[in-house]
Amino acid sequence: MSSMDVMQLIEKMGHEQLVFCQDSSLGLKAIIGIHNTKLGPALGGCRFWNYANTDEAVVDVLRLSRGMTYKAAISGLNLGGGKAVIMGDPAKLKSEAFFRRFGQFVESLSGRYITAEDVNMNVNDINQVASETKHVTGVTSRAGGSGDPSPFTALGVFQGIKASLKYRTGSDDLSRVKVAIQGCGSVGSKLAILLHKEGTSLILSDINSERAKTLCADLGAEYASPENIHKAPVDVYAPCALGGGINEKTISELETDIIAGAANNQLLDEKTDGARLKERKILYAPDYVINAGGLINVYHELLGYDKEKSTRDTMNIYNTLLEIYKLAEKNKQGTHEASNIIAERRIANA
Ligand code: NAD
């Protein structure tokens, strides 16, 4: 991708700023994307990933940071959308000096971007980032920090599954349904435990098959291979791995009435895959709505952390989704489209 193409791309996607950061002495290569700050500072986690090349990292940070704008807007938060990606192998590069340097880059943006955990970034890493910047959330190293956001993300997805069942079947009784979970990491495993407590039948999968099989043994769940998990005949399919899993091929193979999971950017192509799901009458809980629990929790850290309030706001994902489903039905739209309209209206009115 040439520098000209990058400028065209950020213009097309509506980004305000894209910041490239590097320190060769530490092997640090990071990109910070600030999509929109109309509602507030751009908050979004930092993903550490071994991207094949810079183009792939640019596209990822642009998509993820734009998603954060919509997530904050639909969740009623006074935040903009941003995200950071660190390029490289986390196992080889992680060190205190590395994260402190990343923290200095975040600090240099003077609060226009606020960081937090994302894939391959844990609370210890974030605490090290916080040694160099106050523009960071999800920490445990200072008073009022909220720590790991994933329990709140899982709670929000749990509420979203209930709302989707209520809308589709008239009942949100989880003891009568079967749910397939793709990805048993931080969020997927916690979601499985919440559902298990309600008596839900579970089918679990992970590319780390030992991780999935151990959880299956603990919860009395069925195991499915990563190639087959989306084909399982279930009431709800919950993608909790990486993005792009809902596409032309998988949509034709799905045997579910509802998709409701944590992964970001689930639809490979928002427009065409959203239309395909609508055509197949599969109810889709827009990813950035149902997975907002973690963001809602770190937002509360900025307000003065109150776990009870944060829990209450996370549980409200149930009502937000019902509102979107009703609007989509009224306007004969896909649910993703309906959700975008509500979010864009809020930003326009800011
Ligand atoms: P994680 O890295 O802890 O877990 C992801 C799991 O998915 C891993 O166990 C991995 O082995 C597995 N996986 C990857 N590809 C797979 C595949 N094709 N099939 C089956 N399993 C696969 O990440 P996480 O924090 O649990 O987040 C999961 C998803 O939710 C990500 O897309 C993330 O961006 C999104 N999300 C997470 C949070 C949060 O609070 N952690 C918040 C919002 C959104």
Tab-separated table of C-alpha atoms and ligand atoms in Angstrom:
chain	number	residue	atom	x	y	z
A	1	MET	CA	0.000	0.000	0.000
A	2	SER	CA	1.500	3.382	-0.911
A	3	SER	CA	1.256	6.390	1.397
A	4	MET	CA	-1.238	7.899	-1.064
A	5	ASP	CA	-3.480	4.851	-0.749
A	6	VAL	CA	-3.397	5.114	3.061
A	7	MET	CA	-4.532	8.726	2.906
A	8	GLN	CA	-7.355	7.785	0.526
A	9	LEU	CA	-8.346	4.913	2.774
A	10	ILE	CA	-8.542	6.975	5.978
A	11	GLU	CA	-10.494	9.633	4.114
A	12	LYS	CA	-12.937	7.021	2.808
A	13	MET	CA	-13.387	5.415	6.217
A	14	GLY	CA	-13.679	8.807	7.939
A	15	HIS	CA	-10.654	8.604	10.250
A	16	GLU	CA	-9.231	11.720	11.863
A	17	GLN	CA	-5.700	10.439	12.395
A	18	LEU	CA	-3.443	7.430	11.918
A	19	VAL	CA	-0.225	7.422	13.949
A	20	PHE	CA	2.765	5.198	13.123
A	21	CYS	CA	5.146	4.532	16.034
A	22	GLN	CA	8.458	2.658	16.017
A	23	ASP	CA	11.512	2.073	18.187
A	24	SER	CA	13.960	-0.297	16.512
A	25	SER	CA	15.999	-0.786	19.708
A	26	LEU	CA	12.984	-2.645	21.171
A	27	GLY	CA	11.505	-4.033	17.938
A	28	LEU	CA	8.413	-1.914	18.590
A	29	LYS	CA	6.143	-1.226	15.632
A	30	ALA	CA	2.700	0.095	16.463
A	31	ILE	CA	-0.117	1.931	14.724
A	32	ILE	CA	-2.738	3.982	16.562
A	33	GLY	CA	-5.985	4.733	14.731
A	34	ILE	CA	-8.218	7.594	15.857
A	35	HIS	CA	-11.486	7.373	13.990
A	36	ASN	CA	-13.820	9.954	15.482
A	37	THR	CA	-13.671	12.110	18.616
A	38	LYS	CA	-16.990	13.946	18.310
A	39	LEU	CA	-18.504	12.253	21.373
A	40	GLY	CA	-15.281	12.205	23.425
A	41	PRO	CA	-11.684	10.928	23.461
A	42	ALA	CA	-11.012	7.879	21.282
A	43	LEU	CA	-10.916	4.827	23.535
A	44	GLY	CA	-10.095	1.328	22.351
A	45	GLY	CA	-7.852	-1.575	23.273
A	46	CYS	CA	-4.428	-2.425	21.971
A	47	ARG	CA	-4.093	-5.632	19.944
A	48	PHE	CA	-0.726	-7.426	19.790
A	49	TRP	CA	-0.639	-9.560	16.636
A	50	ASN	CA	1.927	-11.030	14.305
A	51	TYR	CA	0.572	-9.441	11.119
A	52	ALA	CA	1.858	-10.743	7.787
A	53	ASN	CA	2.704	-7.180	6.696
A	54	THR	CA	2.029	-3.503	7.413
A	55	ASP	CA	-0.956	-3.342	5.037
A	56	GLU	CA	-2.737	-6.013	7.044
A	57	ALA	CA	-2.080	-4.118	10.288
A	58	VAL	CA	-3.294	-0.829	8.769
A	59	VAL	CA	-6.544	-2.380	7.565
A	60	ASP	CA	-7.075	-4.029	10.956
A	61	VAL	CA	-6.509	-0.864	12.995
A	62	LEU	CA	-8.749	1.145	10.664
A	63	ARG	CA	-11.616	-1.339	10.886
A	64	LEU	CA	-11.248	-1.846	14.627
A	65	SER	CA	-11.039	1.867	15.477
A	66	ARG	CA	-14.083	2.679	13.356
A	67	GLY	CA	-15.950	-0.135	15.127
A	68	MET	CA	-15.132	1.528	18.458
A	69	THR	CA	-16.794	4.780	17.339
A	70	TYR	CA	-20.014	2.883	16.671
A	71	LYS	CA	-19.678	0.814	19.856
A	72	ALA	CA	-19.341	3.881	22.084
A	73	ALA	CA	-22.158	5.706	20.286
A	74	ILE	CA	-24.689	2.853	20.422
A	75	SER	CA	-23.838	2.201	24.092
A	76	GLY	CA	-24.601	5.817	25.034
A	77	LEU	CA	-21.004	6.554	26.145
A	78	ASN	CA	-19.286	9.929	25.754
A	79	LEU	CA	-16.330	8.413	23.936
A	80	GLY	CA	-14.931	8.395	20.447
A	81	GLY	CA	-13.454	5.456	18.589
A	82	GLY	CA	-9.800	4.466	18.549
A	83	LYS	CA	-7.633	1.390	18.600
A	84	ALA	CA	-3.951	0.467	18.565
A	85	VAL	CA	-2.191	-2.509	17.015
A	86	ILE	CA	1.298	-3.666	17.895
A	87	MET	CA	2.932	-5.692	15.105
A	88	GLY	CA	5.047	-8.745	15.914
A	89	ASP	CA	5.273	-11.902	17.966
A	90	PRO	CA	4.117	-11.215	21.532
A	91	ALA	CA	6.107	-14.195	22.873
A	92	LYS	CA	9.350	-12.704	21.552
A	93	LEU	CA	8.804	-8.974	22.057
A	94	LYS	CA	7.011	-8.474	25.373
A	95	SER	CA	9.069	-6.701	28.051
A	96	GLU	CA	8.574	-3.882	30.526
A	97	ALA	CA	10.741	-1.515	28.437
A	98	PHE	CA	8.674	-2.378	25.342
A	99	PHE	CA	5.337	-1.554	26.995
A	100	ARG	CA	6.712	1.567	28.691
A	101	ARG	CA	7.830	2.828	25.260
A	102	PHE	CA	4.378	2.126	23.860
A	103	GLY	CA	2.983	4.063	26.849
A	104	GLN	CA	5.155	7.057	25.909
A	105	PHE	CA	3.667	7.048	22.414
A	106	VAL	CA	0.140	6.966	23.885
A	107	GLU	CA	1.059	9.818	26.261
A	108	SER	CA	2.336	11.890	23.338
A	109	LEU	CA	-1.245	12.077	22.006
A	110	SER	CA	-2.298	14.010	25.144
A	111	GLY	CA	-5.475	12.008	25.782
A	112	ARG	CA	-6.916	12.058	22.250
A	113	TYR	CA	-6.442	8.269	22.411
A	114	ILE	CA	-6.959	6.153	25.559
A	115	THR	CA	-5.737	2.558	25.468
A	116	ALA	CA	-6.782	-0.725	27.167
A	117	GLU	CA	-6.439	-4.529	26.789
A	118	ASP	CA	-7.245	-6.425	23.597
A	119	VAL	CA	-6.092	-9.703	22.032
A	120	ASN	CA	-2.688	-10.806	23.462
A	121	MET	CA	-2.528	-7.883	25.899
A	122	ASN	CA	-3.142	-8.759	29.531
A	123	VAL	CA	-3.536	-6.698	32.701
A	124	ASN	CA	0.202	-6.954	33.545
A	125	ASP	CA	1.127	-5.559	30.127
A	126	ILE	CA	-1.367	-2.713	30.541
A	127	ASN	CA	-0.017	-1.922	34.021
A	128	GLN	CA	3.418	-1.451	32.433
A	129	VAL	CA	1.938	0.850	29.768
A	130	ALA	CA	0.341	2.792	32.659
A	131	SER	CA	3.816	3.523	34.110
A	132	GLU	CA	4.264	6.042	31.283
A	133	THR	CA	0.788	7.396	30.594
A	134	LYS	CA	-2.399	8.265	32.415
A	135	HIS	CA	-4.396	7.716	29.226
A	136	VAL	CA	-4.973	4.023	29.881
A	137	THR	CA	-7.809	1.956	31.355
A	138	GLY	CA	-8.262	-1.655	32.468
A	139	VAL	CA	-5.359	-1.315	34.915
A	140	THR	CA	-4.972	-2.813	38.388
A	141	SER	CA	-1.803	-0.931	39.329
A	142	ARG	CA	-3.576	2.228	40.487
A	143	ALA	CA	-6.563	3.024	42.712
A	144	GLY	CA	-9.873	2.977	40.856
A	145	GLY	CA	-8.593	0.681	38.110
A	146	SER	CA	-11.118	-1.846	36.816
A	147	GLY	CA	-8.712	-4.562	35.600
A	148	ASP	CA	-9.535	-7.219	33.026
A	149	PRO	CA	-12.631	-6.171	31.013
A	150	SER	CA	-13.414	-9.682	29.730
A	151	PRO	CA	-15.852	-10.694	32.534
A	152	PHE	CA	-17.990	-7.681	31.567
A	153	THR	CA	-17.754	-8.493	27.875
A	154	ALA	CA	-18.915	-12.036	28.684
A	155	LEU	CA	-21.783	-10.708	30.827
A	156	GLY	CA	-22.884	-8.413	27.999
A	157	VAL	CA	-22.845	-11.272	25.488
A	158	PHE	CA	-24.812	-13.423	27.932
A	159	GLN	CA	-27.449	-10.668	28.170
A	160	GLY	CA	-27.389	-10.288	24.388
A	161	ILE	CA	-28.055	-14.001	23.902
A	162	LYS	CA	-31.028	-13.735	26.243
A	163	ALA	CA	-32.399	-10.670	24.401
A	164	SER	CA	-32.007	-12.393	21.028
A	165	LEU	CA	-33.831	-15.504	22.259
A	166	LYS	CA	-36.591	-13.348	23.749
A	167	TYR	CA	-37.048	-11.521	20.451
A	168	ARG	CA	-36.937	-14.639	18.306
A	169	THR	CA	-38.854	-17.134	20.477
A	170	GLY	CA	-40.720	-15.049	23.075
A	171	SER	CA	-38.736	-16.636	25.933
A	172	ASP	CA	-35.246	-16.023	27.289
A	173	ASP	CA	-35.144	-19.264	29.277
A	174	LEU	CA	-31.587	-20.488	28.765
A	175	SER	CA	-32.184	-23.938	30.201
A	176	ARG	CA	-34.022	-25.046	27.056
A	177	VAL	CA	-31.489	-24.043	24.463
A	178	LYS	CA	-28.246	-25.185	22.890
A	179	VAL	CA	-25.402	-22.738	22.241
A	180	ALA	CA	-22.223	-23.274	20.179
A	181	ILE	CA	-19.209	-21.188	21.202
A	182	GLN	CA	-16.308	-20.668	18.782
A	183	GLY	CA	-13.218	-19.720	20.818
A	184	CYS	CA	-12.710	-20.556	24.502
A	185	GLY	CA	-10.374	-17.676	25.417
A	186	SER	CA	-10.937	-14.925	27.982
A	187	VAL	CA	-14.488	-14.116	26.880
A	188	GLY	CA	-15.658	-17.445	25.388
A	189	SER	CA	-14.735	-19.467	28.474
A	190	LYS	CA	-16.457	-17.008	30.849
A	191	LEU	CA	-19.543	-16.964	28.634
A	192	ALA	CA	-19.619	-20.784	28.680
A	193	ILE	CA	-19.535	-20.782	32.500
A	194	LEU	CA	-22.367	-18.214	32.749
A	195	LEU	CA	-24.531	-20.252	30.343
A	196	HIS	CA	-23.687	-23.542	32.077
A	197	LYS	CA	-24.967	-22.085	35.374
A	198	GLU	CA	-28.341	-21.515	33.648
A	199	GLY	CA	-28.509	-25.104	32.413
A	200	THR	CA	-27.732	-24.353	28.748
A	201	SER	CA	-26.470	-27.237	26.565
A	202	LEU	CA	-23.092	-26.261	25.128
A	203	ILE	CA	-20.868	-27.163	22.167
A	204	LEU	CA	-17.371	-25.694	22.409
A	205	SER	CA	-14.441	-25.310	20.050
A	206	ASP	CA	-10.994	-23.721	19.963
A	207	ILE	CA	-7.968	-23.992	17.657
A	208	ASN	CA	-6.211	-24.793	20.914
A	209	SER	CA	-8.147	-28.066	21.168
A	210	GLU	CA	-6.805	-28.889	24.623
A	211	ARG	CA	-8.226	-25.603	25.959
A	212	ALA	CA	-11.661	-26.421	24.544
A	213	LYS	CA	-11.594	-30.063	25.639
A	214	THR	CA	-10.624	-29.164	29.221
A	215	LEU	CA	-13.522	-26.717	29.408
A	216	CYS	CA	-15.865	-29.339	27.875
A	217	ALA	CA	-14.841	-31.797	30.595
A	218	ASP	CA	-15.407	-29.184	33.346
A	219	LEU	CA	-18.845	-28.178	32.066
A	220	GLY	CA	-20.080	-31.476	30.608
A	221	ALA	CA	-20.168	-29.871	27.157
A	222	GLU	CA	-19.752	-31.378	23.673
A	223	TYR	CA	-16.599	-30.672	21.657
A	224	ALA	CA	-16.532	-29.696	17.964
A	225	SER	CA	-13.518	-29.153	15.717
A	226	PRO	CA	-12.790	-25.572	14.566
A	227	GLU	CA	-13.836	-26.571	10.999
A	228	ASN	CA	-17.233	-27.795	12.156
A	229	ILE	CA	-18.339	-25.600	15.045
A	230	HIS	CA	-20.398	-23.217	12.891
A	231	LYS	CA	-22.250	-26.157	11.304
A	232	ALA	CA	-23.617	-27.443	14.632
A	233	PRO	CA	-27.427	-27.491	14.826
A	234	VAL	CA	-28.031	-25.063	17.690
A	235	ASP	CA	-30.341	-22.267	18.841
A	236	VAL	CA	-27.487	-19.765	19.138
A	237	TYR	CA	-24.041	-19.595	17.519
A	238	ALA	CA	-21.614	-17.423	19.520
A	239	PRO	CA	-18.425	-16.436	17.641
A	240	CYS	CA	-15.861	-15.569	20.351
A	241	ALA	CA	-12.635	-15.969	18.344
A	242	LEU	CA	-11.405	-13.591	15.638
A	243	GLY	CA	-13.262	-11.563	13.002
A	244	GLY	CA	-14.460	-12.449	9.489
A	245	GLY	CA	-15.952	-15.822	10.502
A	246	ILE	CA	-19.376	-14.989	9.103
A	247	ASN	CA	-19.008	-15.011	5.335
A	248	GLU	CA	-20.608	-16.400	2.185
A	249	LYS	CA	-19.353	-19.950	2.814
A	250	THR	CA	-20.125	-20.201	6.537
A	251	ILE	CA	-23.527	-18.514	6.207
A	252	SER	CA	-24.638	-21.236	3.779
A	253	GLU	CA	-23.549	-23.874	6.318
A	254	LEU	CA	-24.979	-22.373	9.518
A	255	GLU	CA	-27.688	-24.334	11.328
A	256	THR	CA	-28.745	-21.707	13.817
A	257	ASP	CA	-31.513	-19.120	14.177
A	258	ILE	CA	-29.342	-16.620	16.021
A	259	ILE	CA	-25.743	-15.360	15.882
A	260	ALA	CA	-24.752	-13.651	19.128
A	261	GLY	CA	-21.109	-13.591	20.181
A	262	ALA	CA	-18.165	-11.459	21.309
A	263	ALA	CA	-15.821	-11.370	18.320
A	264	ASN	CA	-15.149	-8.013	16.677
A	265	ASN	CA	-15.860	-7.601	12.930
A	266	GLN	CA	-17.727	-10.909	12.638
A	267	LEU	CA	-19.125	-10.161	9.172
A	268	LEU	CA	-16.436	-10.466	6.515
A	269	ASP	CA	-18.409	-7.948	4.460
A	270	GLU	CA	-20.920	-5.919	6.478
A	271	LYS	CA	-23.218	-5.193	3.554
A	272	THR	CA	-23.382	-8.445	1.611
A	273	ASP	CA	-23.084	-10.806	4.578
A	274	GLY	CA	-25.630	-8.754	6.550
A	275	ALA	CA	-28.033	-9.147	3.596
A	276	ARG	CA	-27.320	-12.891	3.361
A	277	LEU	CA	-28.163	-13.376	7.031
A	278	LYS	CA	-31.393	-11.425	6.618
A	279	GLU	CA	-32.297	-13.583	3.627
A	280	ARG	CA	-31.667	-16.754	5.621
A	281	LYS	CA	-33.747	-15.259	8.491
A	282	ILE	CA	-30.855	-15.633	10.911
A	283	LEU	CA	-31.084	-13.019	13.662
A	284	TYR	CA	-27.702	-11.315	14.009
A	285	ALA	CA	-26.746	-9.433	17.180
A	286	PRO	CA	-24.456	-6.692	15.792
A	287	ASP	CA	-20.990	-7.451	17.185
A	288	TYR	CA	-20.149	-3.992	18.426
A	289	VAL	CA	-23.420	-3.802	20.356
A	290	ILE	CA	-23.343	-7.179	22.066
A	291	ASN	CA	-19.608	-7.062	22.910
A	292	ALA	CA	-19.629	-3.563	24.449
A	293	GLY	CA	-19.526	-4.771	28.096
A	294	GLY	CA	-15.741	-4.406	28.324
A	295	LEU	CA	-15.846	-0.886	26.906
A	296	ILE	CA	-18.704	0.068	29.238
A	297	ASN	CA	-16.613	-1.168	32.173
A	298	VAL	CA	-13.442	0.754	31.265
A	299	TYR	CA	-15.581	3.859	30.606
A	300	HIS	CA	-16.714	3.645	34.226
A	301	GLU	CA	-13.061	3.712	35.231
A	302	LEU	CA	-12.821	7.198	33.699
A	303	LEU	CA	-15.948	8.323	35.598
A	304	GLY	CA	-14.771	6.973	38.991
A	305	TYR	CA	-15.138	3.220	39.080
A	306	ASP	CA	-18.359	1.781	40.535
A	307	LYS	CA	-18.737	-1.925	39.789
A	308	GLU	CA	-22.471	-1.974	40.464
A	309	LYS	CA	-23.189	0.860	38.032
A	310	SER	CA	-20.947	-0.732	35.430
A	311	THR	CA	-22.754	-4.071	35.816
A	312	ARG	CA	-26.136	-2.358	35.454
A	313	ASP	CA	-25.071	-0.537	32.275
A	314	THR	CA	-23.601	-3.746	30.827
A	315	MET	CA	-26.850	-5.607	31.477
A	316	ASN	CA	-28.678	-2.895	29.534
A	317	ILE	CA	-27.221	-4.409	26.337
A	318	TYR	CA	-30.377	-6.556	26.528
A	319	ASN	CA	-32.597	-3.479	25.949
A	320	THR	CA	-30.302	-1.877	23.369
A	321	LEU	CA	-30.477	-5.021	21.234
A	322	LEU	CA	-34.262	-5.266	21.494
A	323	GLU	CA	-34.525	-1.656	20.299
A	324	ILE	CA	-32.287	-2.444	17.299
A	325	TYR	CA	-34.221	-5.617	16.411
A	326	LYS	CA	-37.510	-3.704	16.482
A	327	LEU	CA	-36.148	-0.892	14.292
A	328	ALA	CA	-34.695	-3.403	11.814
A	329	GLU	CA	-38.046	-5.181	11.563
A	330	LYS	CA	-39.958	-1.926	11.159
A	331	ASN	CA	-37.634	-0.660	8.416
A	332	LYS	CA	-37.151	-4.105	6.821
A	333	GLN	CA	-33.384	-3.736	7.292
A	334	GLY	CA	-30.567	-5.950	8.464
A	335	THR	CA	-29.858	-5.574	12.188
A	336	HIS	CA	-26.327	-4.280	11.529
A	337	GLU	CA	-27.718	-1.579	9.267
A	338	ALA	CA	-30.361	-0.566	11.827
A	339	SER	CA	-27.722	-0.366	14.537
A	340	ASN	CA	-25.441	1.789	12.378
A	341	ILE	CA	-28.304	4.224	11.795
A	342	ILE	CA	-28.955	4.680	15.541
A	343	ALA	CA	-25.223	5.144	16.240
A	344	GLU	CA	-24.711	7.599	13.350
A	345	ARG	CA	-27.729	9.631	14.470
A	346	ARG	CA	-26.228	10.010	17.954
A	347	ILE	CA	-22.862	11.132	16.554
A	348	ALA	CA	-24.517	13.583	14.149
A	349	ASN	CA	-26.495	15.129	17.011
A	350	ALA	CA	-23.457	15.466	19.290
B	1	NAD	P1	-8.615	-14.545	23.488
B	1	NAD	O1	-7.386	-14.387	22.670
B	1	NAD	O2	-8.499	-14.672	24.971
B	1	NAD	O3	-9.466	-15.794	22.973
B	1	NAD	C1	-9.684	-16.095	21.634
B	1	NAD	C2	-9.726	-17.614	21.529
B	1	NAD	O4	-10.145	-17.969	20.229
B	1	NAD	C3	-8.354	-18.274	21.754
B	1	NAD	O5	-8.494	-19.301	22.721
B	1	NAD	C4	-7.987	-18.820	20.366
B	1	NAD	O6	-7.215	-20.008	20.431
B	1	NAD	C5	-9.364	-19.074	19.789
B	1	NAD	N1	-9.452	-19.121	18.322
B	1	NAD	C6	-8.828	-18.338	17.401
B	1	NAD	N2	-9.218	-18.670	16.157
B	1	NAD	C7	-10.123	-19.672	16.283
B	1	NAD	C8	-10.901	-20.433	15.368
B	1	NAD	N3	-10.835	-20.219	14.054
B	1	NAD	N4	-11.720	-21.388	15.853
B	1	NAD	C9	-11.822	-21.602	17.181
B	1	NAD	N5	-11.107	-20.911	18.107
B	1	NAD	C10	-10.270	-19.960	17.654
B	1	NAD	O7	-9.547	-13.280	23.111
B	1	NAD	P2	-10.802	-12.735	23.910
B	1	NAD	O8	-10.363	-11.602	24.777
B	1	NAD	O9	-11.579	-13.865	24.496
B	1	NAD	O10	-11.636	-12.071	22.721
B	1	NAD	C11	-12.354	-12.877	21.794
B	1	NAD	C12	-12.988	-11.988	20.740
B	1	NAD	O11	-13.847	-11.025	21.370
B	1	NAD	C13	-11.980	-11.142	19.921
B	1	NAD	O12	-12.486	-10.987	18.618
B	1	NAD	C14	-11.981	-9.795	20.631
B	1	NAD	O13	-11.597	-8.751	19.772
B	1	NAD	C15	-13.438	-9.712	21.038
B	1	NAD	N6	-13.655	-8.834	22.180
B	1	NAD	C16	-13.038	-9.089	23.363
B	1	NAD	C17	-13.252	-8.234	24.443
B	1	NAD	C18	-12.614	-8.482	25.779
B	1	NAD	O14	-13.053	-7.878	26.775
B	1	NAD	N7	-11.626	-9.353	25.901
B	1	NAD	C19	-14.111	-7.132	24.290
B	1	NAD	C20	-14.768	-6.920	23.069
B	1	NAD	C21	-14.526	-7.792	22.013
